[in-house]
Short mmCIF file of C-alpha atoms and ligand atoms in Angstrom, two decimals:
data_model
loop_
_atom_site.label_atom_id
_atom_site.label_comp_id
_atom_site.label_asym_id
_atom_site.label_seq_id
_atom_site.Cartn_x
_atom_site.Cartn_y
_atom_site.Cartn_z
CA MET P 116 120.94 78.55 113.45
CA LYS P 117 119.65 75.01 114.12
CA LEU P 118 116.32 73.57 113.03
CA ALA P 119 114.20 72.96 116.13
CA GLU P 120 112.52 69.63 116.70
CA ASN P 121 109.02 71.04 116.58
CA LYS P 122 107.40 72.91 113.71
CA ALA P 123 104.69 75.56 113.64
CA THR P 124 101.42 74.80 111.88
CA LEU P 125 99.44 77.72 110.58
CA SER P 126 95.76 77.03 109.92
CA PHE P 127 93.03 79.34 108.71
CA SER P 128 89.60 79.65 110.32
CA GLN P 129 87.89 79.85 106.93
CA GLY P 130 89.39 76.68 105.54
CA GLY P 131 92.33 76.13 103.19
CA ALA P 132 95.13 73.68 103.84
CA PRO P 133 97.25 74.41 106.94
CA ILE P 134 100.91 75.02 106.28
CA GLU P 135 103.94 73.98 108.28
CA LEU P 136 106.62 76.48 109.09
CA PRO P 137 110.14 75.56 110.26
CA ILE P 138 111.29 76.76 113.69
CA TYR P 139 114.94 77.58 114.38
CA LYS P 140 116.79 77.59 117.65
CA GLY P 141 119.42 80.14 118.53
CA SER P 142 122.12 79.48 121.13
CA ILE P 143 119.98 81.34 123.71
CA GLY P 144 116.79 83.37 123.54
CA PRO P 145 113.44 82.76 121.90
CA ASP P 146 113.13 80.40 118.92
CA VAL P 147 112.04 81.92 115.61
CA ILE P 148 109.41 80.80 113.13
CA ASP P 149 110.75 81.00 109.56
CA ILE P 150 108.09 82.78 107.50
CA ARG P 151 110.20 83.45 104.43
CA LYS P 152 108.02 81.20 102.24
CA LEU P 153 104.74 82.40 103.78
CA TYR P 154 103.84 84.76 100.93
CA ALA P 155 104.64 82.18 98.25
CA GLN P 156 102.54 79.57 100.05
CA THR P 157 99.59 81.68 101.21
CA GLY P 158 99.68 85.03 99.38
CA MET P 159 99.75 86.72 102.81
CA PHE P 160 102.29 88.84 104.66
CA THR P 161 102.77 89.09 108.40
CA TYR P 162 102.00 92.42 110.05
CA ASP P 163 104.37 93.66 112.75
CA PRO P 164 104.87 97.44 112.91
CA GLY P 165 107.80 98.29 115.15
CA PHE P 166 109.14 94.71 114.83
CA LEU P 167 107.59 93.67 118.15
CA SER P 168 107.80 89.96 117.27
CA THR P 169 110.08 89.89 114.26
CA ALA P 170 113.72 88.84 114.14
CA ALA P 171 115.07 90.67 111.09
CA THR P 172 118.35 88.74 111.10
CA GLN P 173 120.40 86.14 112.90
CA SER P 174 123.35 87.61 114.77
CA ALA P 175 126.20 86.35 116.95
CA ILE P 176 127.28 89.70 118.36
CA THR P 177 125.10 90.94 121.23
CA TYR P 178 122.49 89.22 123.33
CA ILE P 179 120.02 90.90 125.68
CA ASP P 180 117.80 89.10 128.15
CA GLY P 181 115.34 91.88 128.85
CA ASP P 182 113.55 90.06 131.67
CA LYS P 183 116.75 89.29 133.57
CA GLY P 184 118.35 92.64 132.70
CA GLU P 185 121.35 90.90 131.14
CA LEU P 186 123.55 92.23 128.33
CA LEU P 187 126.25 90.09 126.70
CA TYR P 188 128.73 91.14 124.03
CA ARG P 189 129.89 87.94 122.28
CA GLY P 190 128.89 86.04 125.42
CA TYR P 191 130.69 88.27 127.94
CA PRO P 192 128.53 90.08 130.54
CA ILE P 193 128.70 93.86 130.22
CA GLU P 194 129.61 94.13 133.92
CA GLN P 195 132.81 92.11 133.34
CA LEU P 196 133.75 94.01 130.20
CA ALA P 197 133.12 97.40 131.82
CA THR P 198 135.20 96.42 134.84
CA ASN P 199 138.06 94.34 133.36
CA CYS P 200 138.53 95.58 129.80
CA ASP P 201 138.90 98.88 128.03
CA PHE P 202 136.94 100.20 125.07
CA LEU P 203 139.46 99.17 122.40
CA GLU P 204 139.49 95.59 123.74
CA THR P 205 135.70 95.70 123.50
CA CYS P 206 135.95 96.99 119.93
CA HIS P 207 138.23 94.07 119.05
CA LEU P 208 135.74 91.69 120.64
CA LEU P 209 132.77 93.11 118.76
CA LEU P 210 134.57 93.27 115.42
CA TYR P 211 136.48 89.99 115.44
CA GLY P 212 134.55 87.85 117.93
CA GLU P 213 137.25 87.46 120.61
CA LEU P 214 138.96 89.59 123.23
CA PRO P 215 142.51 90.36 122.14
CA ASN P 216 145.58 88.96 123.90
CA ALA P 217 148.31 91.48 124.79
CA ALA P 218 150.01 91.33 121.37
CA GLN P 219 146.71 91.58 119.48
CA LYS P 220 145.66 94.50 121.66
CA ALA P 221 148.89 96.36 120.96
CA GLU P 222 148.56 95.73 117.24
CA PHE P 223 144.88 96.77 117.14
CA THR P 224 145.53 99.89 119.23
CA SER P 225 148.38 100.89 116.93
CA ARG P 226 146.21 100.37 113.83
CA VAL P 227 143.43 102.53 115.29
CA THR P 228 145.71 105.28 116.54
CA ASN P 229 147.38 105.51 113.13
CA HIS P 230 144.07 106.65 111.69
CA THR P 231 142.96 109.24 114.24
CA MET P 232 143.66 112.30 112.06
CA VAL P 233 141.10 113.33 109.48
CA ASN P 234 141.87 114.73 106.08
CA GLU P 235 142.68 118.42 106.58
CA GLN P 236 140.03 119.28 104.00
CA MET P 237 137.33 118.06 106.44
CA GLN P 238 137.87 121.32 108.36
CA PHE P 239 136.64 123.35 105.44
CA PHE P 240 133.61 121.14 105.10
CA LEU P 241 132.91 121.63 108.81
CA ARG P 242 133.35 125.38 108.55
CA GLY P 243 130.36 125.49 106.19
CA PHE P 244 128.03 124.82 109.12
CA ARG P 245 126.57 127.54 111.33
CA ARG P 246 128.37 127.65 114.67
CA ASP P 247 125.09 126.97 116.48
CA ALA P 248 124.28 123.86 114.42
CA HIS P 249 123.31 120.83 116.50
CA PRO P 250 126.35 118.51 116.77
CA MET P 251 124.27 115.60 115.46
CA ALA P 252 123.46 117.58 112.30
CA VAL P 253 127.18 118.26 111.92
CA LEU P 254 128.14 114.66 112.64
CA THR P 255 125.62 113.21 110.18
CA GLY P 256 127.17 115.41 107.51
CA LEU P 257 130.79 114.74 108.47
CA VAL P 258 130.42 110.97 108.70
CA GLY P 259 128.59 110.82 105.36
CA GLY P 260 131.30 113.14 104.02
CA LEU P 261 134.04 110.62 104.89
CA SER P 262 132.96 108.64 101.83
CA ALA P 263 134.07 111.60 99.72
CA PHE P 264 137.55 111.52 101.30
CA TYR P 265 138.44 107.83 101.55
CA HIS P 266 137.68 106.38 98.14
CA ASP P 267 139.83 103.33 98.80
CA SER P 268 137.45 101.98 101.43
CA THR P 269 133.99 102.44 99.97
CA ASP P 270 133.33 99.04 98.39
CA ILE P 271 131.18 97.27 100.96
CA ASN P 272 131.58 93.95 99.15
CA ASN P 273 135.35 94.02 99.47
CA PRO P 274 136.48 92.64 102.88
CA LYS P 275 139.69 94.72 102.78
CA HIS P 276 137.68 97.91 102.19
CA ARG P 277 135.31 97.00 105.01
CA GLU P 278 138.24 96.38 107.35
CA ILE P 279 139.96 99.68 106.66
CA ALA P 280 136.65 101.58 106.76
CA ALA P 281 135.98 100.00 110.17
CA ILE P 282 139.34 101.11 111.56
CA ARG P 283 139.00 104.57 110.05
CA LEU P 284 135.52 105.10 111.48
CA ILE P 285 136.47 103.95 114.99
CA ALA P 286 139.63 106.07 114.90
CA LYS P 287 138.13 109.23 113.43
CA MET P 288 134.83 109.49 115.29
CA PRO P 289 136.40 111.03 118.45
CA THR P 290 138.27 113.51 116.24
CA LEU P 291 135.09 114.50 114.40
CA VAL P 292 133.01 114.84 117.59
CA ALA P 293 135.72 116.96 119.25
CA MET P 294 136.02 119.09 116.09
CA ALA P 295 132.24 119.66 116.08
CA TYR P 296 132.52 120.81 119.71
CA LYS P 297 135.51 123.08 119.17
CA TYR P 298 133.80 124.67 116.19
CA SER P 299 130.65 125.34 118.22
CA VAL P 300 132.61 127.22 120.88
CA GLY P 301 134.90 129.00 118.42
CA GLN P 302 138.12 127.38 119.63
CA PRO P 303 140.88 126.02 117.39
CA PHE P 304 140.74 122.33 116.58
CA VAL P 305 143.10 120.17 118.64
CA TYR P 306 144.89 117.42 116.72
CA PRO P 307 144.89 113.88 118.14
CA LYS P 308 147.77 112.78 120.35
CA ASN P 309 148.47 109.13 119.71
CA HIS P 310 150.36 108.44 122.92
CA LEU P 311 147.10 108.94 124.84
CA SER P 312 144.47 106.27 125.32
CA TYR P 313 141.38 106.31 123.11
CA ALA P 314 139.31 107.99 125.85
CA GLY P 315 142.21 110.19 127.02
CA ASN P 316 142.82 111.41 123.48
CA PHE P 317 139.14 112.30 123.12
CA LEU P 318 139.15 114.32 126.35
CA HIS P 319 142.36 116.04 125.24
CA MET P 320 140.91 116.99 121.84
CA MET P 321 137.80 118.29 123.62
CA PHE P 322 139.37 120.33 126.39
CA ALA P 323 142.96 121.25 125.49
CA THR P 324 143.68 124.61 123.89
CA PRO P 325 146.91 125.79 122.24
CA CYS P 326 147.49 128.15 125.19
CA GLU P 327 146.86 125.76 128.07
CA GLU P 328 148.09 122.28 128.88
CA TYR P 329 145.31 119.83 129.56
CA LYS P 330 146.20 116.95 131.83
CA VAL P 331 143.84 114.03 131.44
CA SER P 332 142.40 112.94 134.80
CA PRO P 333 142.55 109.12 135.14
CA VAL P 334 139.11 109.07 136.81
CA LEU P 335 137.48 111.03 133.98
CA GLU P 336 139.38 108.99 131.40
CA ARG P 337 138.04 105.77 132.94
CA ALA P 338 134.53 107.23 133.08
CA MET P 339 134.69 108.22 129.41
CA ASP P 340 136.02 104.79 128.48
CA ARG P 341 133.17 103.17 130.40
CA ILE P 342 130.59 105.36 128.67
CA PHE P 343 132.04 104.17 125.34
CA THR P 344 131.99 100.51 126.41
CA LEU P 345 128.42 100.62 127.71
CA HIS P 346 127.18 102.15 124.46
CA ALA P 347 129.27 100.04 122.07
CA ASP P 348 126.50 97.76 120.85
CA HIS P 349 122.93 96.89 121.68
CA GLU P 350 121.62 94.23 119.35
CA GLN P 351 119.05 95.15 116.65
CA ASN P 352 117.98 98.58 117.96
CA ALA P 353 116.60 101.29 115.65
CA SER P 354 119.93 102.79 114.55
CA THR P 355 121.62 99.40 114.08
CA SER P 356 118.68 98.19 112.03
CA THR P 357 118.93 101.43 110.04
CA VAL P 358 122.62 100.78 109.36
CA ARG P 359 121.82 97.23 108.25
CA LEU P 360 118.94 98.33 106.04
CA CYS P 361 120.96 101.15 104.53
CA GLY P 362 123.99 98.89 103.98
CA SER P 363 121.83 96.15 102.48
CA SER P 364 121.55 98.18 99.28
CA GLY P 365 125.33 97.88 98.87
CA THR P 366 126.02 101.51 99.78
CA ASN P 367 129.42 102.36 101.23
CA PRO P 368 130.15 101.90 104.98
CA PHE P 369 130.47 105.64 105.70
CA ALA P 370 127.03 106.32 104.20
CA ALA P 371 125.51 103.44 106.18
CA ILE P 372 127.02 104.68 109.44
CA ALA P 373 125.82 108.23 108.68
CA ALA P 374 122.30 106.78 108.42
CA GLY P 375 122.81 105.23 111.87
CA VAL P 376 123.91 108.59 113.28
CA ALA P 377 120.77 110.23 111.86
CA CYS P 378 118.52 107.57 113.40
CA LEU P 379 120.27 107.72 116.76
CA TRP P 380 119.52 111.43 117.03
CA GLY P 381 115.82 110.85 117.89
CA PRO P 382 114.70 111.43 121.51
CA ALA P 383 113.22 107.92 121.79
CA HIS P 384 116.71 106.49 121.06
CA GLY P 385 120.11 108.14 121.51
CA GLY P 386 118.65 111.59 121.98
CA ALA P 387 117.17 110.41 125.29
CA ASN P 388 120.33 111.30 127.29
CA GLU P 389 120.04 114.92 126.17
CA ALA P 390 116.26 114.90 126.74
CA CYS P 391 116.79 113.34 130.18
CA LEU P 392 119.22 116.00 131.32
CA ASN P 393 116.97 118.75 129.99
CA MET P 394 114.12 117.17 131.95
CA LEU P 395 116.17 117.13 135.17
CA GLU P 396 117.13 120.76 134.64
CA GLU P 397 113.50 121.71 134.07
CA ILE P 398 112.37 120.01 137.30
CA GLN P 399 115.25 121.67 139.12
CA ALA P 400 114.15 125.07 137.77
CA MET P 401 110.56 124.35 138.91
CA GLY P 402 111.79 123.85 142.46
CA GLY P 403 113.73 120.55 142.47
CA ILE P 404 112.92 117.55 144.64
CA SER P 405 109.80 119.20 146.10
CA LYS P 406 108.28 119.22 142.59
CA VAL P 407 108.96 115.55 141.80
CA GLY P 408 105.44 114.45 142.83
CA GLU P 409 103.82 117.08 140.61
CA PHE P 410 106.07 116.09 137.68
CA MET P 411 105.26 112.40 138.15
CA GLU P 412 101.54 113.17 137.93
CA LYS P 413 102.16 114.73 134.52
CA VAL P 414 104.17 111.70 133.41
CA LYS P 415 101.30 109.40 134.36
CA ASP P 416 98.73 111.57 132.60
CA LYS P 417 98.52 110.21 129.05
CA ASN P 418 97.20 113.54 127.75
CA SER P 419 100.23 115.52 128.95
CA GLY P 420 102.62 113.99 126.40
CA VAL P 421 105.29 114.03 129.15
CA LYS P 422 107.50 110.95 129.60
CA LEU P 423 110.03 110.19 132.26
CA MET P 424 113.09 110.33 130.01
CA GLY P 425 115.76 107.75 130.74
CA PHE P 426 113.09 105.30 131.84
CA GLY P 427 111.61 102.38 129.93
CA HIS P 428 113.01 100.21 127.19
CA ARG P 429 111.61 98.07 124.40
CA VAL P 430 113.67 95.07 125.47
CA TYR P 431 114.56 95.55 129.16
CA LYS P 432 111.66 94.80 131.46
CA ASN P 433 114.08 94.94 134.38
CA TYR P 434 116.86 97.31 135.47
CA ASP P 435 119.09 98.09 132.46
CA PRO P 436 122.49 96.66 133.56
CA ARG P 437 124.19 99.64 131.92
CA ALA P 438 122.24 102.01 134.18
CA LYS P 439 123.71 100.32 137.28
CA LEU P 440 127.26 100.66 135.94
CA MET P 441 126.59 104.24 134.92
CA GLN P 442 125.31 105.08 138.39
CA GLU P 443 128.57 103.70 139.82
CA THR P 444 130.60 105.85 137.40
CA CYS P 445 128.44 108.83 138.29
CA ASN P 446 129.38 108.43 141.96
CA GLU P 447 133.09 108.13 141.08
CA VAL P 448 133.13 111.18 138.82
CA LEU P 449 131.15 113.42 141.15
CA THR P 450 133.42 112.46 144.05
CA GLU P 451 136.54 113.12 141.96
CA LEU P 452 135.24 116.55 141.02
CA GLY P 453 133.98 117.38 144.52
CA LEU P 454 130.39 117.45 143.28
CA GLU P 455 128.96 114.85 145.69
CA ASN P 456 126.06 117.20 146.44
CA ASP P 457 125.22 117.79 142.80
CA PRO P 458 121.52 118.73 142.88
CA LEU P 459 120.71 116.99 139.60
CA PHE P 460 122.19 113.71 140.85
CA LYS P 461 120.12 113.99 144.01
CA LEU P 462 117.07 114.78 141.93
CA ALA P 463 117.70 111.80 139.62
CA LYS P 464 117.99 109.49 142.63
CA ALA P 465 114.74 110.86 144.08
CA LEU P 466 112.94 110.38 140.77
CA GLU P 467 114.29 106.85 140.44
CA LYS P 468 113.20 105.92 143.96
CA ILE P 469 109.67 107.21 143.46
CA ALA P 470 109.32 105.59 140.03
CA LEU P 471 110.56 102.21 141.24
CA GLU P 472 107.85 102.19 143.92
CA ASP P 473 105.03 103.66 141.83
CA GLU P 474 102.33 101.31 140.54
CA TYR P 475 102.34 103.01 137.09
CA PHE P 476 106.01 102.16 136.54
CA VAL P 477 105.98 98.83 138.37
CA SER P 478 103.03 97.44 136.40
CA ARG P 479 104.57 98.50 133.09
CA LYS P 480 108.00 97.22 134.09
CA LEU P 481 109.62 100.60 133.49
CA TYR P 482 113.13 100.86 134.92
CA PRO P 483 115.99 103.34 134.47
CA ASN P 484 117.90 102.85 131.24
CA VAL P 485 121.49 103.78 130.41
CA ASP P 486 120.55 107.38 129.65
CA PHE P 487 119.22 108.12 133.10
CA TYR P 488 122.68 108.69 134.62
CA SER P 489 124.95 109.11 131.59
CA GLY P 490 123.92 112.75 131.14
CA ILE P 491 124.87 113.65 134.71
CA VAL P 492 128.31 112.06 134.25
CA GLN P 493 128.94 113.83 130.96
CA ARG P 494 127.76 117.17 132.27
CA ALA P 495 130.11 116.82 135.27
CA ILE P 496 133.01 116.06 132.90
CA GLY P 497 132.24 119.35 131.14
CA ILE P 498 130.57 118.01 128.03
CA PRO P 499 127.78 120.29 126.83
CA VAL P 500 124.32 118.71 126.72
CA PRO P 501 123.82 118.90 122.93
CA LEU P 502 126.99 116.83 122.46
CA PHE P 503 125.73 113.82 124.47
CA THR P 504 124.14 112.04 121.55
CA ALA P 505 127.21 112.62 119.40
CA ILE P 506 129.25 110.80 122.06
CA PHE P 507 126.74 107.96 122.00
CA ALA P 508 127.21 107.82 118.20
CA LEU P 509 131.00 107.76 118.63
CA ALA P 510 130.71 104.77 120.96
CA ARG P 511 128.05 102.93 118.94
CA THR P 512 130.05 103.19 115.70
CA VAL P 513 131.92 99.96 116.44
CA GLY P 514 128.65 98.10 117.03
CA TRP P 515 127.18 99.45 113.81
CA ILE P 516 130.23 98.36 111.84
CA ALA P 517 130.37 94.92 113.45
CA GLN P 518 126.69 94.42 112.61
CA LEU P 519 127.13 95.74 109.09
CA ASN P 520 130.09 93.46 108.44
CA GLU P 521 128.21 90.51 109.89
CA MET P 522 125.31 91.20 107.54
CA ILE P 523 127.49 91.46 104.44
CA SER P 524 129.25 88.20 105.30
CA ASP P 525 125.95 86.36 105.93
CA PRO P 526 125.13 84.10 102.95
CA GLU P 527 121.43 84.64 103.69
CA TYR P 528 121.67 88.42 103.40
CA LYS P 529 119.34 90.16 100.97
CA ILE P 530 118.46 93.79 100.38
CA GLY P 531 116.02 94.78 103.14
CA ARG P 532 112.60 95.36 101.66
CA PRO P 533 109.66 95.30 104.11
CA ARG P 534 106.14 94.78 102.75
CA GLN P 535 102.95 96.60 103.73
CA LEU P 536 99.24 96.32 104.37
CA PHE P 537 97.90 98.88 101.92
CA SER P 538 95.02 100.94 103.28
CA GLY P 539 94.91 103.83 100.78
CA ALA P 540 92.70 104.58 97.81
CA VAL P 541 92.11 101.81 95.30
CA LYS P 542 92.78 102.51 91.61
CA ARG P 543 91.03 105.63 90.33
CA ASP P 544 91.31 108.01 87.38
CA VAL P 545 92.90 111.46 87.43
CA GLN P 546 90.22 114.12 86.74
CA PRO P 547 91.03 117.31 84.79
CA ILE P 548 92.11 120.07 87.19
CA GLY P 549 88.97 122.14 86.60
CA THR P 550 86.63 119.34 87.72
CA ARG P 551 88.51 118.20 90.87
N1 LIG C 673 107.53 107.47 130.89
C1 LIG C 673 106.22 107.25 131.07
N2 LIG C 673 105.55 106.22 130.53
C2 LIG C 673 106.25 105.37 129.76
C3 LIG C 673 107.63 105.54 129.53
C4 LIG C 673 108.28 106.64 130.14
N3 LIG C 673 109.58 106.86 129.96
N4 LIG C 673 108.08 104.55 128.73
C5 LIG C 673 107.02 103.78 128.45
N5 LIG C 673 105.90 104.28 129.07
C6 LIG C 673 104.56 103.68 129.07
C7 LIG C 673 103.86 103.88 127.73
O1 LIG C 673 103.11 105.09 127.71
C8 LIG C 673 102.99 102.64 127.67
O2 LIG C 673 101.91 102.83 128.54
P1 LIG C 673 100.45 102.18 128.19
O3 LIG C 673 100.68 100.70 128.15
O4 LIG C 673 99.57 102.65 129.28
O5 LIG C 673 100.07 102.75 126.84
C9 LIG C 673 103.85 101.56 128.32
O6 LIG C 673 104.72 102.27 129.22
C10 LIG C 673 104.68 100.76 127.33
O7 LIG C 673 105.49 101.66 126.58
P2 LIG C 673 105.71 101.62 125.00
O8 LIG C 673 105.80 103.03 124.50
O9 LIG C 673 104.70 100.72 124.37
O10 LIG C 673 107.10 100.90 124.96
P3 LIG C 673 108.08 100.89 123.72
O11 LIG C 673 108.83 99.63 123.82
O12 LIG C 673 107.36 101.17 122.44
O13 LIG C 673 109.03 102.17 123.99
C11 LIG C 673 110.80 103.53 124.75
C12 LIG C 673 110.26 102.10 124.58
C13 LIG C 673 112.28 103.48 125.15
C14 LIG C 673 110.71 104.28 123.39
C15 LIG C 673 109.97 104.26 125.82
O14 LIG C 673 110.06 103.57 127.04
C16 LIG C 673 110.40 105.71 126.00
O15 LIG C 673 109.98 106.57 125.21
N6 LIG C 673 111.26 106.01 127.04
C17 LIG C 673 111.76 107.35 127.23
C18 LIG C 673 112.86 107.61 126.25
C19 LIG C 673 114.14 106.89 126.60
O16 LIG C 673 114.59 106.95 127.74
N7 LIG C 673 114.74 106.26 125.58
C20 LIG C 673 116.06 105.64 125.74
C21 LIG C 673 116.04 104.18 125.50
S1 LIG C 673 117.57 103.43 126.05
C22 LIG C 673 118.76 104.03 124.98
C23 LIG C 673 118.72 103.38 123.67
O17 LIG C 673 118.89 102.14 123.61
O18 LIG C 673 118.56 104.12 122.70
#
């Protein structure tokens, strides 16, 4: 963070001395005005619900240019990472700042695969849930529960603990998500197989049974790996900010990541892929493509409460680059499975075409986001809709940990404690119950 040449001057219309605020430059992106001393100097806070203009931290991990539709992990465009690297290379990049060379990749992969099993006792914890529990409810509990199993990696201020917690979380998330799925369908849990790739092992734990061999399809394995890579990190989004805020109190990494899982669940965030597929299925049930116009009218009617799920983004005011890559994967997977004429894919394309030409969407710069096509891919692979967000959480875990570790190592880090503009009752006296 470099001091910029110019400074900001804040003056007040009703007098009082103006104050000067420093401006910092990042390596790319908007400059920031440092308001840390604002309250001490003026007795005032800034007001910014939803953080529309507030940088809550400096970070060197992920950069998004929302106008260009560009996403960089540690400087590398997502298109290059999704095409030339696998998910574990991307994990290494996010965690340690650089892509691994061949030896580093082998070492990192071996460290992760050595931690794929979960403590056998976790099964009994899982069995306490109803079989019809939402997988995100199960996952929030299981991830938080890890802190009760791995006591040697719960000190967030100890770099060795953070490192082993990071590896454990990345390694165990696929196992936990697959266990949540197997439990929901009443099948036995499938243990990890460490000779498989990260994505291949996940598919195996999901779809193998003790009575039938499951051969991992390379096309589906690549699609799963790409889904993981595209979701690995996304700057200071709601769940990442939740993880940072939660971790800022000094809580253990498993608890902080569980908070991220809980936040991700919401339909405006990670839950959008599930909501998007449900929306496509609803339109299909109404009559499919012929009903798109009618549905769009509802979306544009503010009183209907209906949104076009998988469209719009706080940061992207252009096509989400992940959506393009996901559409490509969607084509590959549907072709592999002989589902080229999948009605939901056709419907999604029709919706996209209409939205991209419609004044409502054009004027608001609403474009497809990553969730628009990811649901169709996952459904084709055989993943049940309620599990979509759990898979997003699995993939985002590395980003959450990288961001958490970055925060703890930042000398400027403080416990997160937003302020408020109080608009409630001023001081008053409690009246005896009979006279209230
Ligand atoms: N359908 C219809 N109208 C929309 C949509 C949509 N999907 N998204 C935004 N708008 C409208 C919104 O009503 C508002 O209109 P107006 O200016 O007339 O009041 C305008 O566009 C600006 O929207 P906003 O709600 O102020 O934008 P935001 O930055 O607060 O919200 C969002 C971003 C992602 C929550 C929102 O676009 C949305 O709810 N999209 C659908 C859910 C979704 O797909 N979420 C996944 C996000 S990508 C995955 C992730 O990173 O988690």
